[in-house]
Short mmCIF file of C-alpha atoms in Angstrom, two decimals:
data_model
loop_
_atom_site.label_atom_id
_atom_site.label_comp_id
_atom_site.label_asym_id
_atom_site.label_seq_id
_atom_site.Cartn_x
_atom_site.Cartn_y
_atom_site.Cartn_z
CA CYS A 1 -119.08 -6.87 24.43
CA LEU A 2 -122.13 -5.30 23.35
CA ARG A 3 -123.10 -4.24 27.11
CA THR A 4 -119.14 -2.89 27.08
CA LEU A 5 -119.83 -0.95 23.36
CA ALA A 6 -123.02 0.81 24.66
CA ALA A 7 -121.76 1.83 28.33
CA ILE A 8 -119.07 3.57 26.32
CA LEU A 9 -121.41 4.69 23.58
CA LYS A 10 -123.83 6.34 26.75
CA GLN A 11 -121.22 7.81 28.63
CA THR A 12 -119.39 9.44 25.51
CA LEU A 13 -122.73 10.81 24.57
CA LYS A 14 -123.10 12.25 28.14
CA ASP A 15 -119.93 13.77 28.36
CA ALA A 16 -120.16 17.67 27.66
CA LEU A 17 -116.20 18.15 28.11
CA VAL A 18 -114.95 15.69 25.36
CA PRO A 19 -114.71 16.14 21.58
CA ARG A 20 -117.76 13.36 21.41
CA ALA A 21 -118.26 13.38 17.37
CA GLY A 22 -114.17 12.51 17.42
CA VAL A 23 -114.38 10.30 20.16
CA LEU A 24 -117.27 8.17 18.24
CA LYS A 25 -115.74 8.09 14.97
CA LYS A 26 -112.53 6.61 16.27
CA LEU A 27 -114.21 4.11 18.51
CA LEU A 28 -116.90 3.14 15.81
CA ALA A 29 -115.22 3.47 12.02
CA PRO A 30 -113.01 0.29 12.89
CA LEU A 31 -116.07 -1.79 13.95
CA ASP A 32 -118.59 -0.60 11.66
CA ALA A 33 -118.22 -3.67 9.27
CA VAL A 34 -118.39 -5.65 12.10
CA LEU A 35 -121.19 -4.56 13.25
CA GLU A 36 -123.48 -4.80 10.37
CA GLY A 37 -122.76 -7.96 10.01
CA PHE A 38 -123.36 -8.59 13.63
CA TYR A 39 -126.57 -7.46 12.88
CA ASN A 40 -127.27 -9.36 9.54
CA ALA A 41 -126.18 -12.40 11.52
CA ILE A 42 -127.69 -12.25 15.02
CA LEU A 43 -131.41 -10.87 13.58
CA LEU A 44 -131.58 -13.26 10.73
CA HIS A 45 -131.17 -16.13 13.32
CA HIS A 46 -134.05 -18.63 13.52
CA PHE A 47 -136.14 -17.18 16.21
CA ASP A 48 -138.36 -20.13 16.41
CA SER A 49 -136.21 -21.78 18.43
CA TYR A 50 -136.70 -23.09 22.23
CA HIS A 51 -133.37 -21.01 22.95
CA TYR A 52 -136.11 -17.93 22.63
CA THR A 53 -138.92 -19.40 24.63
CA SER A 54 -138.51 -18.05 27.85
CA PRO A 55 -137.97 -14.09 28.60
CA TYR A 56 -135.08 -15.22 31.18
CA SER A 57 -133.00 -17.48 28.67
CA GLU A 58 -129.48 -16.56 27.81
CA ALA A 59 -130.09 -16.41 24.34
CA THR A 60 -132.83 -13.89 24.86
CA ASN A 61 -130.96 -11.24 27.55
CA ASN A 62 -127.95 -11.50 24.56
CA LEU A 63 -131.04 -10.38 22.09
CA ILE A 64 -131.99 -7.61 24.30
CA SER A 65 -128.12 -5.87 24.39
CA PHE A 66 -127.95 -6.11 21.13
CA ILE A 67 -131.19 -3.68 20.76
CA ASP A 68 -129.63 -1.67 23.76
CA LEU A 69 -126.69 -0.84 21.06
CA LEU A 70 -129.24 -0.38 18.30
CA GLU A 71 -130.54 2.23 20.75
CA VAL A 72 -127.01 3.90 21.28
CA LEU A 73 -126.04 3.85 18.08
CA LEU A 74 -129.14 5.64 17.09
CA ALA A 75 -128.78 8.25 19.51
CA SER A 76 -125.23 8.65 18.29
CA ARG A 77 -125.97 9.62 14.90
CA THR A 78 -126.85 12.80 15.66
CA GLU A 79 -122.76 14.29 16.55
CA LEU A 80 -121.81 12.50 13.08
CA GLU A 81 -122.12 14.71 10.33
CA LEU A 82 -122.06 11.81 7.89
CA PRO A 83 -123.52 8.58 10.08
CA LEU A 84 -121.41 5.77 9.87
CA ARG A 85 -123.37 2.70 8.26
CA CYS A 86 -123.91 0.92 11.62
CA GLN A 87 -125.77 4.28 12.56
CA ARG A 88 -127.83 3.83 9.48
CA ILE A 89 -128.39 -0.27 9.60
CA LEU A 90 -131.31 0.06 11.88
CA PHE A 91 -133.49 2.18 8.86
CA LEU A 92 -131.75 0.14 5.76
CA LYS A 93 -132.39 -3.26 7.10
CA VAL A 94 -135.38 -2.54 9.20
CA SER A 95 -137.24 -5.52 6.93
CA TYR A 96 -135.12 -7.87 9.65
CA VAL A 97 -136.62 -6.15 12.65
CA LEU A 98 -140.01 -5.89 11.29
CA ASN A 99 -139.58 -10.07 10.66
CA LEU A 100 -138.01 -10.59 14.40
CA ILE A 101 -141.67 -8.57 15.96
CA SER A 102 -144.14 -11.42 13.89
CA SER A 103 -141.70 -14.01 15.03
CA SER A 104 -142.57 -15.97 18.23
CA ILE A 105 -139.90 -14.42 20.24
CA PRO A 106 -141.24 -13.10 24.02
CA TYR A 107 -143.50 -10.15 24.24
CA VAL A 108 -140.69 -8.15 25.63
CA ILE A 109 -138.66 -8.87 22.78
CA LYS A 110 -141.36 -7.31 20.48
CA LYS A 111 -142.55 -4.20 22.88
CA LYS A 112 -138.72 -3.52 22.58
CA LEU A 113 -138.00 -3.36 19.03
CA ILE A 114 -141.61 -1.31 18.10
CA LEU A 115 -140.86 1.01 20.56
CA LEU A 116 -137.17 1.29 18.81
CA LEU A 117 -139.01 1.57 15.19
CA LYS A 118 -140.82 4.35 17.00
CA LYS A 119 -137.92 6.23 17.84
CA CYS A 120 -136.63 5.45 14.62
CA VAL A 121 -139.90 7.43 12.84
CA LEU A 122 -139.01 10.47 15.22
CA TYR A 123 -135.68 10.83 14.69
CA LYS A 124 -134.58 14.02 12.96
CA SER A 125 -130.51 15.44 12.76
CA ARG A 126 -129.32 18.16 14.55
CA GLU A 127 -130.09 20.46 11.16
CA ASP A 128 -133.15 19.50 11.15
CA ALA A 129 -134.33 19.70 14.36
CA ARG A 130 -132.72 23.23 14.77
CA SER A 131 -134.04 24.53 11.11
CA GLY A 132 -137.44 23.45 12.31
CA SER A 133 -138.97 22.41 9.27
CA LEU A 134 -141.61 19.67 8.84
CA PHE A 135 -139.81 18.47 5.89
CA LEU A 136 -135.98 16.83 6.48
CA GLN A 137 -133.13 18.68 5.35
CA THR A 138 -130.59 15.87 5.79
CA PRO A 139 -130.18 13.78 2.47
CA SER A 140 -128.77 10.73 4.16
CA LEU A 141 -131.60 10.95 6.76
CA CYS A 142 -134.21 11.46 4.28
CA GLU A 143 -133.06 8.57 2.08
CA ASP A 144 -133.28 6.11 5.30
CA MET A 145 -136.69 7.26 6.36
CA VAL A 146 -138.00 6.62 2.47
CA ALA A 147 -136.52 3.33 3.34
CA LEU A 148 -137.86 2.40 6.78
CA SER A 149 -141.00 3.86 5.27
CA ASN A 150 -141.64 1.31 2.08
CA ALA A 151 -140.59 -1.74 4.08
CA VAL A 152 -143.03 -0.58 7.18
CA LEU A 153 -146.11 -0.13 4.36
CA GLN A 154 -144.80 -3.52 2.34
CA VAL A 155 -145.63 -5.41 5.47
CA VAL A 156 -148.46 -3.44 7.03
CA ASN A 157 -149.99 -3.89 3.39
CA LEU A 158 -149.99 -7.48 3.74
CA THR A 159 -151.00 -10.03 7.07
CA TRP A 160 -147.97 -8.43 9.19
CA LEU A 161 -150.57 -6.47 11.86
CA ASN A 162 -152.60 -9.56 12.47
CA GLN A 163 -149.00 -11.21 13.30
CA ILE A 164 -148.70 -9.16 16.06
CA PRO A 165 -149.93 -9.07 20.12
CA LEU A 166 -151.19 -6.26 21.93
CA SER A 167 -151.44 -8.22 25.15
CA GLY A 168 -148.35 -9.93 27.01
CA LYS A 169 -149.36 -8.91 30.45
CA SER A 170 -147.65 -6.12 31.22
CA SER A 171 -144.99 -6.11 33.53
CA TYR A 172 -145.36 -5.49 36.95
CA PHE A 173 -142.24 -4.49 38.33
CA GLY A 174 -140.68 -8.17 37.64
CA SER A 175 -144.42 -9.99 37.39
CA SER A 176 -146.41 -11.27 34.73
CA GLU A 177 -149.20 -10.57 36.74
CA ALA A 178 -151.13 -7.85 37.26
CA ALA A 179 -151.17 -5.58 40.32
CA PRO A 180 -153.92 -6.54 42.73
CA GLY A 181 -156.78 -4.54 42.29
CA ASP A 182 -155.96 -3.73 38.38
CA ASP A 183 -158.52 -4.58 36.15
CA SER A 184 -156.59 -4.32 33.02
CA GLN A 185 -155.16 -7.95 32.83
CA GLY A 186 -156.59 -9.00 29.74
CA GLY A 187 -156.49 -5.52 27.69
CA SER A 188 -154.80 -4.31 25.01
CA ASP A 189 -150.99 -2.59 25.66
CA GLN A 190 -151.55 0.50 24.89
CA THR A 191 -147.93 2.16 24.94
CA VAL A 192 -147.23 -0.66 21.98
CA LEU A 193 -150.57 0.43 20.44
CA ARG A 194 -149.30 3.67 20.35
CA ALA A 195 -146.16 3.32 19.03
CA LEU A 196 -147.71 0.91 16.17
CA SER A 197 -150.23 3.59 14.83
CA LEU A 198 -147.75 6.32 15.12
CA VAL A 199 -145.01 4.28 13.23
CA MET A 200 -147.58 3.56 10.42
CA LEU A 201 -148.74 7.39 10.62
CA LYS A 202 -145.11 8.50 10.02
CA ALA A 203 -144.37 5.63 7.06
CA LEU A 204 -147.66 7.16 5.25
CA GLU A 205 -146.52 11.02 6.20
CA PHE A 206 -142.80 9.84 4.55
CA LYS A 207 -143.97 7.98 1.69
CA ILE A 208 -146.67 10.92 0.41
CA HIS A 209 -143.59 13.70 1.30
CA ASN A 210 -141.85 11.75 -1.08
CA SER A 211 -143.58 10.29 -4.01
CA ALA A 212 -143.29 11.42 -7.20
CA THR A 213 -146.62 10.82 -8.36
CA GLU A 214 -150.28 11.53 -7.47
CA ALA A 215 -151.18 7.79 -8.50
CA GLU A 216 -147.95 6.65 -5.77
CA ILE A 217 -149.19 8.69 -3.04
CA LYS A 218 -153.15 7.20 -3.67
#
């Protein structure tokens, strides 16, 4: 069901001949509360169980399918003037994702979630993209970015970063081993390192731009 919904959303976003906003609203509005319930139930699940120890288990594949759906929901947000709750939930309840990243799930899922966070902090509404402004103009997006930034800075200020592995032996076309002649094995995953750094820098930037007092900025 998750894969089917994600596929329909992707196709709708690609189709230039359909009124995308109308189609997306008709499709997502009835599912709004359901998808938020899914988000709460799936991401608050106890992920330290044996079901998630293998990157090839059914439970892991289901979780990856849900992350793919979250990614499409984020992309579809630009089409609606007022985003639905299911398109905002990733920002408003990002602590679930942060907790999941520091759990014992397979590295491939951690990496996927970190790259999704990177897409969140780089996201701009259509109006903001057109204006070219460095500051967000859309009230709902500004509110969402502040919520995401607060949550990220809160965990970074604790020991969250110490729990994030920076090497899971990057996959080489389905293999967990390095390609012959490649000496990068054992090194840090530069993609994850860059993405994490960008998420933290952007969180700081949003926090500073939206802080009321100089003391809060410091």
